[in-house]
mmCIF file of N, CA and C in Angstrom:
data_model
loop_
_atom_site.group_PDB
_atom_site.id
_atom_site.type_symbol
_atom_site.label_atom_id
_atom_site.label_comp_id
_atom_site.label_asym_id
_atom_site.label_seq_id
_atom_site.Cartn_x
_atom_site.Cartn_y
_atom_site.Cartn_z
ATOM 1 N N GLY H 1 173.726 143.552 145.152
ATOM 2 C CA GLY H 1 173.107 143.276 146.423
ATOM 3 C C GLY H 1 171.804 142.532 146.215
ATOM 4 N N LYS H 2 171.280 142.087 147.312
ATOM 5 C CA LYS H 2 170.001 141.371 147.269
ATOM 6 C C LYS H 2 168.839 142.349 147.373
ATOM 7 N N LEU H 3 167.760 141.996 146.723
ATOM 8 C CA LEU H 3 166.545 142.800 146.795
ATOM 9 C C LEU H 3 165.613 142.209 147.841
ATOM 10 N N ALA H 4 164.892 143.066 148.515
ATOM 11 C CA ALA H 4 163.891 142.603 149.473
ATOM 12 C C ALA H 4 162.774 141.897 148.721
ATOM 13 N N GLN H 5 162.154 140.910 149.341
ATOM 14 C CA GLN H 5 161.084 140.142 148.699
ATOM 15 C C GLN H 5 159.956 141.044 148.221
ATOM 16 N N ALA H 6 159.618 142.065 148.995
ATOM 17 C CA ALA H 6 158.549 142.992 148.597
ATOM 18 C C ALA H 6 158.919 143.714 147.298
ATOM 19 N N THR H 7 160.176 144.057 147.134
ATOM 20 C CA THR H 7 160.632 144.718 145.914
ATOM 21 C C THR H 7 160.531 143.777 144.728
ATOM 22 N N VAL H 8 160.936 142.531 144.911
ATOM 23 C CA VAL H 8 160.837 141.532 143.852
ATOM 24 C C VAL H 8 159.380 141.316 143.477
ATOM 25 N N ASP H 9 158.513 141.167 144.479
ATOM 26 C CA ASP H 9 157.077 140.974 144.213
ATOM 27 C C ASP H 9 156.495 142.147 143.437
ATOM 28 N N ALA H 10 156.893 143.369 143.787
ATOM 29 C CA ALA H 10 156.392 144.553 143.093
ATOM 30 C C ALA H 10 156.865 144.584 141.640
ATOM 31 N N LEU H 11 158.116 144.208 141.420
ATOM 32 C CA LEU H 11 158.642 144.184 140.053
ATOM 33 C C LEU H 11 157.925 143.153 139.194
ATOM 34 N N VAL H 12 157.665 141.986 139.768
ATOM 35 C CA VAL H 12 156.990 140.918 139.025
ATOM 36 C C VAL H 12 155.543 141.297 138.728
ATOM 37 N N ALA H 13 154.898 141.980 139.670
ATOM 38 C CA ALA H 13 153.485 142.333 139.509
ATOM 39 C C ALA H 13 153.281 143.598 138.672
ATOM 40 N N ALA H 14 154.335 144.348 138.413
ATOM 41 C CA ALA H 14 154.203 145.601 137.669
ATOM 42 C C ALA H 14 153.704 145.325 136.257
ATOM 43 N N PRO H 15 152.826 146.199 135.755
ATOM 44 C CA PRO H 15 152.345 146.001 134.385
ATOM 45 C C PRO H 15 153.491 146.122 133.385
ATOM 46 N N ARG H 16 153.448 145.264 132.367
ATOM 47 C CA ARG H 16 154.448 145.293 131.303
ATOM 48 C C ARG H 16 153.728 145.439 129.973
ATOM 49 N N PRO H 17 154.385 146.022 129.002
ATOM 50 C CA PRO H 17 153.725 146.242 127.712
ATOM 51 C C PRO H 17 153.378 144.933 127.007
ATOM 52 N N THR H 18 152.276 144.983 126.244
ATOM 53 C CA THR H 18 151.864 143.841 125.425
ATOM 54 C C THR H 18 151.676 144.247 123.963
ATOM 55 N N ARG H 19 151.712 145.527 123.695
ATOM 56 C CA ARG H 19 151.504 146.035 122.330
ATOM 57 C C ARG H 19 152.680 146.911 121.923
ATOM 58 N N VAL H 20 152.770 147.177 120.644
ATOM 59 C CA VAL H 20 153.786 148.077 120.106
ATOM 60 C C VAL H 20 153.116 149.119 119.223
ATOM 61 N N GLU H 21 153.788 150.234 119.082
ATOM 62 C CA GLU H 21 153.363 151.263 118.140
ATOM 63 C C GLU H 21 154.447 151.355 117.070
ATOM 64 N N PRO H 22 154.044 151.546 115.832
ATOM 65 C CA PRO H 22 155.050 151.641 114.766
ATOM 66 C C PRO H 22 155.958 152.852 114.942
ATOM 67 N N ARG H 23 157.255 152.636 114.738
ATOM 68 C CA ARG H 23 158.211 153.750 114.683
ATOM 69 C C ARG H 23 158.021 154.455 113.350
ATOM 70 N N THR H 24 157.876 153.648 112.290
ATOM 71 C CA THR H 24 157.583 154.183 110.961
ATOM 72 C C THR H 24 156.530 153.292 110.314
ATOM 73 N N ALA H 25 155.745 153.884 109.425
ATOM 74 C CA ALA H 25 154.750 153.149 108.646
ATOM 75 C C ALA H 25 154.720 153.779 107.259
ATOM 76 N N VAL H 26 155.150 153.013 106.264
ATOM 77 C CA VAL H 26 155.255 153.530 104.900
ATOM 78 C C VAL H 26 154.424 152.647 103.980
ATOM 79 N N GLU H 27 153.560 153.288 103.178
ATOM 80 C CA GLU H 27 152.734 152.572 102.207
ATOM 81 C C GLU H 27 153.278 152.846 100.812
ATOM 82 N N ALA H 28 153.469 151.770 100.038
ATOM 83 C CA ALA H 28 153.929 151.909 98.654
ATOM 84 C C ALA H 28 153.264 150.823 97.819
ATOM 85 N N ASP H 29 152.571 151.236 96.778
ATOM 86 C CA ASP H 29 151.907 150.298 95.868
ATOM 87 C C ASP H 29 150.971 149.348 96.601
ATOM 88 N N GLY H 30 150.241 149.850 97.582
ATOM 89 C CA GLY H 30 149.260 149.033 98.296
ATOM 90 C C GLY H 30 149.838 148.116 99.358
ATOM 91 N N GLU H 31 151.124 148.201 99.609
ATOM 92 C CA GLU H 31 151.754 147.382 100.649
ATOM 93 C C GLU H 31 152.316 148.287 101.735
ATOM 94 N N TRP H 32 152.167 147.840 102.974
ATOM 95 C CA TRP H 32 152.665 148.593 104.122
ATOM 96 C C TRP H 32 153.924 147.945 104.660
ATOM 97 N N GLN H 33 154.881 148.780 105.019
ATOM 98 C CA GLN H 33 156.081 148.318 105.713
ATOM 99 C C GLN H 33 156.181 149.114 107.004
ATOM 100 N N LEU H 34 156.225 148.391 108.131
ATOM 101 C CA LEU H 34 156.284 149.024 109.434
ATOM 102 C C LEU H 34 157.582 148.661 110.137
ATOM 103 N N GLU H 35 158.123 149.601 110.861
ATOM 104 C CA GLU H 35 159.280 149.354 111.715
ATOM 105 C C GLU H 35 158.788 149.500 113.152
ATOM 106 N N LEU H 36 158.993 148.456 113.945
ATOM 107 C CA LEU H 36 158.494 148.431 115.319
ATOM 108 C C LEU H 36 159.641 148.409 116.312
ATOM 109 N N ASP H 37 159.450 149.081 117.433
ATOM 110 C CA ASP H 37 160.360 148.953 118.565
ATOM 111 C C ASP H 37 159.711 147.979 119.534
ATOM 112 N N VAL H 38 160.345 146.837 119.755
ATOM 113 C CA VAL H 38 159.811 145.819 120.658
ATOM 114 C C VAL H 38 160.521 145.976 122.000
ATOM 115 N N PRO H 39 159.775 146.348 123.055
ATOM 116 C CA PRO H 39 160.415 146.548 124.352
ATOM 117 C C PRO H 39 160.976 145.250 124.928
ATOM 118 N N LEU H 40 162.127 145.353 125.571
ATOM 119 C CA LEU H 40 162.757 144.167 126.152
ATOM 120 C C LEU H 40 161.960 143.576 127.306
ATOM 121 N N ASP H 41 161.116 144.407 127.954
ATOM 122 C CA ASP H 41 160.310 143.906 129.075
ATOM 123 C C ASP H 41 158.911 143.489 128.634
ATOM 124 N N LEU H 42 158.747 143.198 127.354
ATOM 125 C CA LEU H 42 157.456 142.784 126.806
ATOM 126 C C LEU H 42 156.911 141.582 127.577
ATOM 127 N N ALA H 43 155.670 141.648 127.978
ATOM 128 C CA ALA H 43 155.061 140.584 128.773
ATOM 129 C C ALA H 43 155.097 139.237 128.059
ATOM 130 N N HIS H 44 155.034 139.230 126.741
ATOM 131 C CA HIS H 44 154.978 137.977 125.981
ATOM 132 C C HIS H 44 156.294 137.205 125.970
ATOM 133 N N PHE H 45 157.376 137.839 126.392
ATOM 134 C CA PHE H 45 158.655 137.141 126.457
ATOM 135 C C PHE H 45 158.748 136.206 127.670
ATOM 136 N N THR H 46 157.921 136.412 128.671
ATOM 137 C CA THR H 46 157.983 135.605 129.885
ATOM 138 C C THR H 46 157.836 134.127 129.546
ATOM 139 N N GLY H 47 158.818 133.335 129.969
ATOM 140 C CA GLY H 47 158.767 131.902 129.760
ATOM 141 C C GLY H 47 159.200 131.446 128.378
ATOM 142 N N HIS H 48 159.588 132.364 127.529
ATOM 143 C CA HIS H 48 160.015 131.998 126.179
ATOM 144 C C HIS H 48 161.519 132.225 126.046
ATOM 145 N N PHE H 49 162.282 131.286 126.543
ATOM 146 C CA PHE H 49 163.729 131.274 126.414
ATOM 147 C C PHE H 49 164.371 132.521 127.026
ATOM 148 N N PRO H 50 164.523 132.556 128.348
ATOM 149 C CA PRO H 50 165.031 133.751 129.039
ATOM 150 C C PRO H 50 166.354 134.295 128.501
ATOM 151 N N GLN H 51 167.264 133.449 128.058
ATOM 152 C CA GLN H 51 168.549 133.938 127.553
ATOM 153 C C GLN H 51 168.431 134.537 126.156
ATOM 154 N N THR H 52 167.471 134.070 125.386
ATOM 155 C CA THR H 52 167.234 134.568 124.033
ATOM 156 C C THR H 52 165.725 134.650 123.828
ATOM 157 N N PRO H 53 165.093 135.766 124.251
ATOM 158 C CA PRO H 53 163.634 135.867 124.163
ATOM 159 C C PRO H 53 163.114 135.684 122.741
ATOM 160 N N VAL H 54 162.031 134.934 122.620
ATOM 161 C CA VAL H 54 161.386 134.690 121.336
ATOM 162 C C VAL H 54 159.945 135.183 121.436
ATOM 163 N N LEU H 55 159.531 135.980 120.475
ATOM 164 C CA LEU H 55 158.167 136.485 120.453
ATOM 165 C C LEU H 55 157.268 135.444 119.794
ATOM 166 N N PRO H 56 156.282 134.903 120.522
ATOM 167 C CA PRO H 56 155.417 133.868 119.952
ATOM 168 C C PRO H 56 154.726 134.340 118.670
ATOM 169 N N GLY H 57 154.591 133.423 117.729
ATOM 170 C CA GLY H 57 153.969 133.733 116.441
ATOM 171 C C GLY H 57 152.551 134.242 116.563
ATOM 172 N N VAL H 58 151.777 133.723 117.512
ATOM 173 C CA VAL H 58 150.395 134.189 117.666
ATOM 174 C C VAL H 58 150.361 135.660 118.054
ATOM 175 N N VAL H 59 151.347 136.126 118.799
ATOM 176 C CA VAL H 59 151.428 137.546 119.153
ATOM 177 C C VAL H 59 151.743 138.366 117.908
ATOM 178 N N GLN H 60 152.658 137.880 117.088
ATOM 179 C CA GLN H 60 153.011 138.585 115.862
ATOM 180 C C GLN H 60 151.800 138.711 114.934
ATOM 181 N N ILE H 61 151.014 137.661 114.828
ATOM 182 C CA ILE H 61 149.811 137.694 113.985
ATOM 183 C C ILE H 61 148.793 138.672 114.556
ATOM 184 N N ASP H 62 148.617 138.656 115.878
ATOM 185 C CA ASP H 62 147.690 139.589 116.521
ATOM 186 C C ASP H 62 148.111 141.027 116.258
ATOM 187 N N TRP H 63 149.401 141.310 116.407
ATOM 188 C CA TRP H 63 149.891 142.666 116.129
ATOM 189 C C TRP H 63 149.630 143.046 114.681
ATOM 190 N N ALA H 64 149.899 142.137 113.750
ATOM 191 C CA ALA H 64 149.687 142.429 112.331
ATOM 192 C C ALA H 64 148.224 142.773 112.069
ATOM 193 N N GLN H 65 147.314 142.017 112.661
ATOM 194 C CA GLN H 65 145.886 142.296 112.468
ATOM 195 C C GLN H 65 145.496 143.636 113.083
ATOM 196 N N GLN H 66 145.942 143.906 114.302
ATOM 197 C CA GLN H 66 145.597 145.162 114.965
ATOM 198 C C GLN H 66 146.166 146.369 114.215
ATOM 199 N N LEU H 67 147.419 146.276 113.804
ATOM 200 C CA LEU H 67 148.042 147.385 113.084
ATOM 201 C C LEU H 67 147.400 147.582 111.710
ATOM 202 N N ALA H 68 147.039 146.498 111.040
ATOM 203 C CA ALA H 68 146.363 146.610 109.747
ATOM 204 C C ALA H 68 145.034 147.341 109.907
ATOM 205 N N ARG H 69 144.303 147.035 110.953
ATOM 206 C CA ARG H 69 143.023 147.714 111.188
ATOM 207 C C ARG H 69 143.214 149.207 111.454
ATOM 208 N N GLN H 70 144.326 149.577 112.072
ATOM 209 C CA GLN H 70 144.605 150.989 112.326
ATOM 210 C C GLN H 70 144.962 151.732 111.040
ATOM 211 N N LEU H 71 145.636 151.053 110.127
ATOM 212 C CA LEU H 71 146.174 151.716 108.940
ATOM 213 C C LEU H 71 145.295 151.611 107.703
ATOM 214 N N ILE H 72 144.490 150.549 107.609
ATOM 215 C CA ILE H 72 143.709 150.303 106.397
ATOM 216 C C ILE H 72 142.230 150.333 106.769
ATOM 217 N N SER H 73 141.565 151.400 106.384
ATOM 218 C CA SER H 73 140.197 151.630 106.845
ATOM 219 C C SER H 73 139.148 150.712 106.213
ATOM 220 N N ASP H 74 139.393 150.186 105.031
ATOM 221 C CA ASP H 74 138.364 149.407 104.338
ATOM 222 C C ASP H 74 138.578 147.888 104.419
ATOM 223 N N LEU H 75 139.201 147.432 105.488
ATOM 224 C CA LEU H 75 139.383 145.986 105.650
ATOM 225 C C LEU H 75 138.054 145.324 105.967
ATOM 226 N N PRO H 76 137.808 144.152 105.415
ATOM 227 C CA PRO H 76 136.593 143.421 105.773
ATOM 228 C C PRO H 76 136.715 142.884 107.210
ATOM 229 N N PRO H 77 135.610 142.473 107.819
ATOM 230 C CA PRO H 77 135.670 141.957 109.189
ATOM 231 C C PRO H 77 136.670 140.794 109.355
ATOM 232 N N ARG H 78 136.767 139.946 108.329
ATOM 233 C CA ARG H 78 137.748 138.847 108.353
ATOM 234 C C ARG H 78 138.662 139.037 107.168
ATOM 235 N N PHE H 79 139.963 138.946 107.409
ATOM 236 C CA PHE H 79 140.920 139.113 106.319
ATOM 237 C C PHE H 79 142.158 138.262 106.585
ATOM 238 N N CYS H 80 142.948 138.044 105.541
ATOM 239 C CA CYS H 80 144.187 137.265 105.634
ATOM 240 C C CYS H 80 145.359 138.159 105.346
#
């Protein structure tokens, strides 16, 4: 059936996730391996190939930096 315009507007305006939390985080020999659950309604998918969503690389880098800061306490202010 068809949705009322107000319902569509509410769905579009609803907040969507922009971050992920690790499902698992394992450290071995100074290297971290994380398993992430990426929600299908992730805000960053908007406009990036609706039939096959692609997560922009800048988002992936941002997540890597944020997660590294959560897991590794002695990171310098700037790191690669």
